[in-house]
Tab-separated table of C-alpha atoms in Angstrom:
chain	number	residue	atom	x	y	z
A	139	UNK	CA	0.082	-0.083	-0.052
A	140	UNK	CA	1.349	3.468	-0.957
A	141	UNK	CA	1.943	6.343	1.411
A	142	UNK	CA	-1.017	8.180	-0.347
A	143	UNK	CA	-3.269	5.231	0.328
A	144	UNK	CA	-2.256	4.958	3.824
A	145	UNK	CA	-3.064	8.676	4.383
A	146	UNK	CA	-6.407	8.362	2.741
A	147	UNK	CA	-7.277	5.295	4.851
A	148	UNK	CA	-6.281	7.258	7.852
A	149	UNK	CA	-8.330	10.150	6.888
A	150	UNK	CA	-11.339	7.927	6.351
A	151	UNK	CA	-10.890	6.353	9.704
A	152	UNK	CA	-10.736	9.658	11.495
A	153	UNK	CA	-13.935	10.919	9.681
A	154	UNK	CA	-15.673	7.944	11.144
A	155	UNK	CA	-14.057	7.843	14.528
A	156	UNK	CA	-13.638	11.596	14.940
A	157	UNK	CA	-16.106	13.439	12.542
A	158	UNK	CA	-15.294	16.872	14.168
A	159	UNK	CA	-11.481	16.644	13.615
A	160	UNK	CA	-9.270	18.879	11.307
A	161	UNK	CA	-5.993	17.946	9.909
A	162	UNK	CA	-3.320	20.744	9.928
A	163	UNK	CA	-0.296	21.216	7.640
A	164	UNK	CA	3.134	22.347	8.974
A	165	UNK	CA	2.088	26.054	8.660
A	166	UNK	CA	-1.298	25.677	10.549
A	167	UNK	CA	-3.501	25.469	7.306
A	168	UNK	CA	-6.459	23.078	7.426
A	169	UNK	CA	-5.814	20.364	4.922
A	170	UNK	CA	-8.923	18.210	5.829
A	171	UNK	CA	-12.079	18.702	7.880
A	172	UNK	CA	-14.254	16.008	9.357
A	173	UNK	CA	-17.671	15.845	8.011
A	174	UNK	CA	-19.542	17.054	10.981
A	175	UNK	CA	-17.201	19.969	11.422
A	176	UNK	CA	-17.755	20.846	7.788
A	177	UNK	CA	-21.440	20.784	8.494
A	178	UNK	CA	-21.256	23.630	11.113
A	179	UNK	CA	-19.522	25.835	8.469
A	180	UNK	CA	-22.132	25.515	5.779
A	181	UNK	CA	-21.122	28.780	4.004
A	182	UNK	CA	-17.238	28.532	4.553
A	183	UNK	CA	-14.640	26.416	2.790
A	184	UNK	CA	-12.500	25.134	5.596
A	185	UNK	CA	-9.787	23.468	3.595
A	186	UNK	CA	-6.987	25.932	2.879
A	187	UNK	CA	-7.990	28.262	5.744
A	188	UNK	CA	-5.805	28.999	8.621
A	189	UNK	CA	-6.827	27.114	11.760
A	190	UNK	CA	-6.345	30.215	13.966
A	191	UNK	CA	-8.316	32.274	11.624
A	192	UNK	CA	-11.244	30.038	11.527
A	193	UNK	CA	-11.141	29.360	15.395
A	194	UNK	CA	-10.461	31.770	18.182
A	195	UNK	CA	-8.257	29.969	20.830
A	196	UNK	CA	-9.617	31.100	24.212
A	197	UNK	CA	-7.352	28.956	26.339
A	198	UNK	CA	-4.329	28.593	26.378
A	199	UNK	CA	-3.805	32.201	25.644
A	200	UNK	CA	-1.341	33.804	23.286
A	201	UNK	CA	-1.142	31.059	20.538
A	202	UNK	CA	-0.501	32.810	17.208
A	203	UNK	CA	1.504	30.348	15.259
A	204	UNK	CA	1.752	26.809	14.409
A	205	UNK	CA	4.751	26.257	16.592
A	206	UNK	CA	2.863	27.664	19.546
A	207	UNK	CA	-0.062	25.416	18.707
A	208	UNK	CA	2.004	22.315	18.596
A	209	UNK	CA	3.236	23.180	22.065
A	210	UNK	CA	-0.215	22.734	23.309
A	211	UNK	CA	-0.139	19.025	22.346
A	212	UNK	CA	-2.183	16.890	24.738
A	213	UNK	CA	-3.617	19.859	26.652
A	214	UNK	CA	-7.412	20.635	26.652
A	215	UNK	CA	-8.083	23.470	24.278
A	216	UNK	CA	-11.005	25.825	24.580
A	217	UNK	CA	-11.889	27.474	21.293
A	218	UNK	CA	-14.995	29.100	19.581
A	219	UNK	CA	-15.907	29.700	16.110
A	220	UNK	CA	-15.095	33.197	14.715
A	221	UNK	CA	-18.203	33.087	12.516
A	222	UNK	CA	-21.747	33.234	13.653
A	223	UNK	CA	-22.966	31.553	15.610
A	224	UNK	CA	-19.897	31.694	17.716
A	225	UNK	CA	-20.457	28.140	19.175
A	226	UNK	CA	-18.002	27.153	21.974
A	227	UNK	CA	-15.761	23.997	21.488
A	228	UNK	CA	-13.295	21.856	23.324
A	229	UNK	CA	-10.448	20.159	21.584
A	230	UNK	CA	-7.171	18.214	21.896
A	231	UNK	CA	-4.181	18.440	19.432
A	232	UNK	CA	-1.754	15.801	18.571
A	233	UNK	CA	1.280	16.266	16.280
A	234	UNK	CA	1.184	14.360	12.998
A	235	UNK	CA	3.785	13.620	10.385
A	236	UNK	CA	5.875	16.384	8.578
A	237	UNK	CA	5.181	19.047	11.267
A	238	UNK	CA	1.459	18.780	10.884
A	239	UNK	CA	-1.276	18.112	13.478
A	240	UNK	CA	-4.513	16.499	14.107
A	241	UNK	CA	-7.081	18.512	16.352
A	242	UNK	CA	-10.129	16.586	17.533
A	243	UNK	CA	-12.987	18.898	18.635
A	244	UNK	CA	-16.327	18.416	20.437
A	245	UNK	CA	-19.076	20.632	21.405
A	246	UNK	CA	-18.725	19.806	25.305
A	247	UNK	CA	-21.722	21.314	27.386
A	248	UNK	CA	-22.822	23.157	24.337
A	249	UNK	CA	-23.936	20.068	22.472
A	250	UNK	CA	-27.677	20.803	22.904
A	251	UNK	CA	-27.402	24.245	21.464
A	252	UNK	CA	-25.152	22.881	18.586
A	253	UNK	CA	-27.748	20.096	17.711
A	254	UNK	CA	-30.503	22.768	17.733
A	255	UNK	CA	-28.386	25.389	15.685
A	256	UNK	CA	-26.961	23.099	13.057
A	257	UNK	CA	-29.783	20.513	12.898
A	258	UNK	CA	-27.428	17.724	13.882
A	259	UNK	CA	-28.383	14.136	14.607
A	260	UNK	CA	-26.980	10.848	15.820
A	261	UNK	CA	-25.351	10.282	12.363
A	262	UNK	CA	-23.105	13.280	12.822
A	263	UNK	CA	-21.211	11.821	15.858
A	264	UNK	CA	-18.989	8.776	16.231
A	265	UNK	CA	-20.942	5.642	17.219
A	266	UNK	CA	-19.074	5.419	20.568
A	267	UNK	CA	-19.408	9.118	21.353
A	268	UNK	CA	-21.242	9.798	24.601
A	269	UNK	CA	-23.112	12.543	22.672
A	270	UNK	CA	-25.141	9.707	21.127
A	271	UNK	CA	-26.268	8.699	24.484
A	272	UNK	CA	-27.107	12.339	25.329
A	273	UNK	CA	-29.163	12.806	22.194
A	274	UNK	CA	-30.905	9.659	22.789
A	275	UNK	CA	-31.855	11.036	26.172
A	276	UNK	CA	-32.851	14.413	24.784
A	277	UNK	CA	-34.959	12.694	22.069
A	278	UNK	CA	-36.559	10.641	24.846
A	279	UNK	CA	-37.274	13.668	26.968
A	280	UNK	CA	-38.631	15.479	24.063
A	281	UNK	CA	-40.971	12.546	23.257
A	282	UNK	CA	-41.984	12.410	26.920
A	283	UNK	CA	-42.664	15.931	27.075
A	284	UNK	CA	-44.773	15.901	23.993
A	285	UNK	CA	-46.740	12.867	25.196
A	286	UNK	CA	-47.259	14.780	28.471
A	287	UNK	CA	-48.358	17.966	26.494
A	288	UNK	CA	-50.825	15.980	24.564
A	289	UNK	CA	-52.048	14.211	27.603
A	290	UNK	CA	-52.479	17.602	29.338
A	291	UNK	CA	-54.314	18.881	26.263
A	292	UNK	CA	-56.810	16.043	26.422
A	293	UNK	CA	-57.313	16.310	30.179
A	294	UNK	CA	-57.880	20.028	29.845
A	295	UNK	CA	-60.369	19.336	27.031
A	296	UNK	CA	-62.025	16.778	29.047
A	297	UNK	CA	-62.314	19.232	31.985
A	298	UNK	CA	-63.703	21.913	29.806
A	299	UNK	CA	-66.146	19.518	28.323
A	300	UNK	CA	-67.253	18.396	31.717
A	301	UNK	CA	-67.541	21.931	33.010
A	302	UNK	CA	-69.471	22.901	29.886
A	303	UNK	CA	-71.888	19.944	30.206
A	304	UNK	CA	-72.407	20.756	33.946
A	305	UNK	CA	-73.480	24.335	33.115
A	306	UNK	CA	-75.537	23.439	29.956
A	307	UNK	CA	-79.117	22.482	29.591
A	308	UNK	CA	-79.078	19.416	27.540
A	309	UNK	CA	-82.407	19.872	25.641
A	310	UNK	CA	-81.923	23.390	24.491
A	311	UNK	CA	-78.106	23.947	24.665
A	312	UNK	CA	-78.641	26.975	26.767
A	313	UNK	CA	-76.879	27.761	29.955
A	314	UNK	CA	-78.650	26.298	32.979
A	315	UNK	CA	-79.510	27.570	36.463
A	316	UNK	CA	-76.244	26.420	37.826
A	317	UNK	CA	-74.333	28.553	35.153
A	318	UNK	CA	-76.446	31.601	36.087
A	319	UNK	CA	-75.707	31.118	39.739
A	320	UNK	CA	-72.173	31.565	38.725
A	321	UNK	CA	-72.410	34.447	36.284
A	322	UNK	CA	-74.946	36.719	38.111
A	323	UNK	CA	-72.975	37.058	41.339
A	324	UNK	CA	-69.910	37.931	39.403
A	325	UNK	CA	-71.535	40.666	37.343
A	326	UNK	CA	-72.969	42.114	40.341
A	327	UNK	CA	-69.795	41.807	42.307
A	328	UNK	CA	-67.937	43.709	39.472
A	329	UNK	CA	-70.633	46.406	39.450
A	330	UNK	CA	-71.442	45.535	35.736
A	331	UNK	CA	-74.759	47.195	34.451
A	332	UNK	CA	-77.215	44.772	32.803
A	333	UNK	CA	-80.862	44.058	32.128
A	334	UNK	CA	-82.255	40.926	33.548
A	335	UNK	CA	-85.323	39.404	31.628
A	336	UNK	CA	-87.256	36.709	33.311
A	337	UNK	CA	-89.313	34.895	30.516
A	338	UNK	CA	-92.078	32.320	31.166
A	339	UNK	CA	-94.249	30.604	28.741
A	340	UNK	CA	-97.981	30.918	28.655
A	341	UNK	CA	-99.993	27.859	27.928
A	342	UNK	CA	-97.117	25.491	27.847
A	343	UNK	CA	-98.904	23.124	30.174
A	344	UNK	CA	-101.611	22.717	27.851
A	345	UNK	CA	-99.206	21.634	24.959
A	346	UNK	CA	-97.665	19.110	27.217
A	347	UNK	CA	-100.973	17.767	28.252
A	348	UNK	CA	-102.739	17.610	24.913
A	349	UNK	CA	-99.782	16.904	22.565
A	350	UNK	CA	-97.181	15.135	24.783
A	351	UNK	CA	-93.836	16.047	26.175
A	352	UNK	CA	-92.149	15.522	22.967
A	353	UNK	CA	-94.246	18.355	21.485
A	354	UNK	CA	-93.257	20.350	24.485
A	355	UNK	CA	-89.553	19.672	23.896
A	356	UNK	CA	-89.889	20.946	20.291
A	357	UNK	CA	-91.513	24.060	21.602
A	358	UNK	CA	-88.817	24.642	24.141
A	359	UNK	CA	-86.100	24.282	21.512
A	360	UNK	CA	-88.092	26.717	19.374
A	361	UNK	CA	-88.100	29.352	22.265
A	362	UNK	CA	-84.458	28.704	22.923
A	363	UNK	CA	-83.589	29.598	19.289
A	364	UNK	CA	-85.728	32.800	19.464
A	365	UNK	CA	-83.976	33.882	22.707
A	366	UNK	CA	-80.493	33.432	21.206
A	367	UNK	CA	-81.457	35.241	18.050
A	368	UNK	CA	-82.812	38.029	20.168
A	369	UNK	CA	-79.582	38.487	22.204
A	370	UNK	CA	-75.877	39.089	21.514
A	371	UNK	CA	-72.702	36.991	21.984
A	372	UNK	CA	-72.057	39.049	25.118
A	373	UNK	CA	-75.396	38.287	26.676
A	374	UNK	CA	-76.434	35.276	28.738
A	375	UNK	CA	-79.367	32.947	27.836
A	376	UNK	CA	-80.339	30.492	30.397
A	377	UNK	CA	-83.069	27.935	30.985
A	378	UNK	CA	-83.806	27.876	34.603
A	379	UNK	CA	-86.945	25.778	34.948
A	380	UNK	CA	-89.312	23.604	32.766
A	381	UNK	CA	-90.634	26.575	30.833
A	382	UNK	CA	-88.648	29.450	32.329
A	383	UNK	CA	-85.741	31.330	30.826
A	384	UNK	CA	-83.721	34.206	31.951
A	385	UNK	CA	-81.674	36.565	29.676
A	386	UNK	CA	-78.890	38.841	30.938
A	387	UNK	CA	-78.430	41.741	28.576
A	388	UNK	CA	-74.943	42.952	29.348
A	389	UNK	CA	-74.251	46.595	29.346
A	390	UNK	CA	-77.956	47.598	28.585
A	391	UNK	CA	-80.115	49.291	30.983
A	392	UNK	CA	-82.077	51.513	28.755
A	393	UNK	CA	-85.653	50.776	29.317
A	394	UNK	CA	-86.746	51.390	25.803
A	395	UNK	CA	-84.056	49.050	24.278
A	396	UNK	CA	-85.024	46.250	26.812
A	397	UNK	CA	-88.609	46.855	25.985
A	398	UNK	CA	-87.983	46.365	22.184
A	399	UNK	CA	-86.013	43.193	22.962
A	400	UNK	CA	-89.122	41.830	24.917
A	401	UNK	CA	-91.575	42.843	22.143
A	402	UNK	CA	-89.388	40.834	19.652
A	403	UNK	CA	-89.164	37.752	21.948
A	404	UNK	CA	-92.985	37.778	22.563
A	405	UNK	CA	-93.868	38.276	18.735
A	406	UNK	CA	-91.421	35.341	17.727
A	407	UNK	CA	-92.498	32.977	20.478
A	408	UNK	CA	-96.143	33.123	19.241
A	409	UNK	CA	-95.043	31.724	15.908
A	410	UNK	CA	-96.898	28.395	15.522
A	411	UNK	CA	-94.535	25.565	15.851
A	412	UNK	CA	-95.122	22.429	13.721
A	413	UNK	CA	-95.115	19.044	15.415
A	414	UNK	CA	-95.932	15.962	13.474
A	415	UNK	CA	-99.422	16.663	11.785
A	416	UNK	CA	-100.280	19.511	14.235
A	417	UNK	CA	-99.222	23.005	15.326
A	418	UNK	CA	-98.168	23.958	18.662
A	419	UNK	CA	-98.630	27.583	19.995
A	420	UNK	CA	-97.655	29.293	23.190
A	421	UNK	CA	-96.890	32.880	24.192
A	422	UNK	CA	-94.521	34.514	26.494
A	423	UNK	CA	-94.717	36.859	29.559
A	424	UNK	CA	-91.660	38.695	30.622
A	425	UNK	CA	-90.622	40.567	33.672
A	426	UNK	CA	-87.576	43.021	33.630
A	427	UNK	CA	-85.269	44.144	36.468
A	428	UNK	CA	-82.252	46.413	36.073
A	429	UNK	CA	-78.858	46.449	37.587
A	430	UNK	CA	-77.225	49.771	37.112
A	431	UNK	CA	-73.842	48.727	38.367
A	432	UNK	CA	-74.190	50.593	41.622
A	433	UNK	CA	-75.929	50.455	44.937
A	434	UNK	CA	-76.616	47.518	47.186
A	435	UNK	CA	-78.749	45.318	44.851
A	436	UNK	CA	-78.160	41.680	45.391
A	437	UNK	CA	-78.768	38.741	42.989
A	438	UNK	CA	-81.681	37.593	44.970
A	439	UNK	CA	-83.319	40.936	44.973
A	440	UNK	CA	-82.755	41.428	41.208
A	441	UNK	CA	-84.195	37.943	40.636
A	442	UNK	CA	-87.157	38.672	42.902
A	443	UNK	CA	-87.836	42.060	41.175
A	444	UNK	CA	-87.833	40.347	37.801
A	445	UNK	CA	-90.141	37.585	39.017
A	446	UNK	CA	-92.562	40.055	40.587
A	447	UNK	CA	-92.636	42.007	37.284
A	448	UNK	CA	-93.243	38.671	35.567
A	449	UNK	CA	-96.235	37.967	37.358
A	450	UNK	CA	-97.576	41.430	36.857
A	451	UNK	CA	-97.305	40.699	33.163
A	452	UNK	CA	-99.317	37.430	33.659
A	453	UNK	CA	-101.870	39.318	35.513
A	454	UNK	CA	-102.135	41.884	32.942
A	455	UNK	CA	-103.326	39.170	30.345
A	456	UNK	CA	-100.115	37.580	29.519
A	457	UNK	CA	-98.066	37.954	26.161
A	458	UNK	CA	-96.611	41.191	27.513
A	459	UNK	CA	-93.644	42.694	29.502
A	460	UNK	CA	-93.431	44.713	32.612
A	461	UNK	CA	-90.468	46.703	33.967
A	462	UNK	CA	-90.091	46.294	37.658
A	463	UNK	CA	-91.104	49.361	39.686
A	464	UNK	CA	-91.242	49.534	43.534
A	465	UNK	CA	-95.025	50.113	43.293
A	466	UNK	CA	-95.448	46.590	42.172
A	467	UNK	CA	-94.567	45.539	45.731
A	468	UNK	CA	-97.419	47.624	47.202
A	469	UNK	CA	-99.982	45.434	45.274
A	470	UNK	CA	-98.917	42.317	47.095
A	471	UNK	CA	-98.225	38.938	45.588
A	472	UNK	CA	-99.876	38.041	42.241
A	473	UNK	CA	-100.834	34.389	41.692
A	474	UNK	CA	-101.516	33.576	38.125
A	475	UNK	CA	-101.112	30.251	36.487
A	476	UNK	CA	-99.282	29.512	33.301
């Protein structure tokens, strides 16, 4: 085997065993760079460049020539790339034939940053390098963290779904009384102004008694659609009883505006609802109370005020709305059936 063949064989062996090595000639120029080292200089031709111009030697200091570099043989070298990113490196130099040298480099504790910055993988390191084990650990950790993230997402989704189910009326898809019991105290505590509409259906019992509960369910779903269409996304629509509903009109305390909302609800609710070969028809009575965002009004008081106004509407012939006024309390309780 010729000397050239021996050199080539040695270079090939070093590329496999030390993929981050460089070979230097007798004046400190790079005559060969291992494949991984070449990979971290994608835009720079290493062969032919001066080692000390490609790398800055941090320790030992004051190394400015090949002779000084050879004097560091066997010592631990600390270097960094002169080009961005200025990755830190560790190295050790051993003299080679004809005044040259071989410098084996590694990333040391900067390995994780280097893998990220240069998109390196296990194939870029010697099979026996401890870096391989570290990369496996990093990959295992990343896989475990991703699995944990997905599990947390599923658990969070299940929690949200469970909470949503707990606060949702299954028949209409509206909020339920439990949800309202959470929302109203918060609005009162935060001094938010709102109008509260208590809606009760007229003649709903007759639909249930004559046409059956399935027909009643269809009517309730129709009413739910009317209430949603008569409100905004920021408002709250809840079914709080068999045929009772509450709307919280956020930020609106204008009596005329609330009255127009009630008129629309009453008109739309009266639209006959088809069920099998018959038509179901109900009407709605509404009581209104207002929270101005100030004063000592409690949730219980607001609900009681709206309830009293609702029964005033029932007393006045149904299919109408009434705004609560203190005078209503002077009339005493009103008992009117559905």
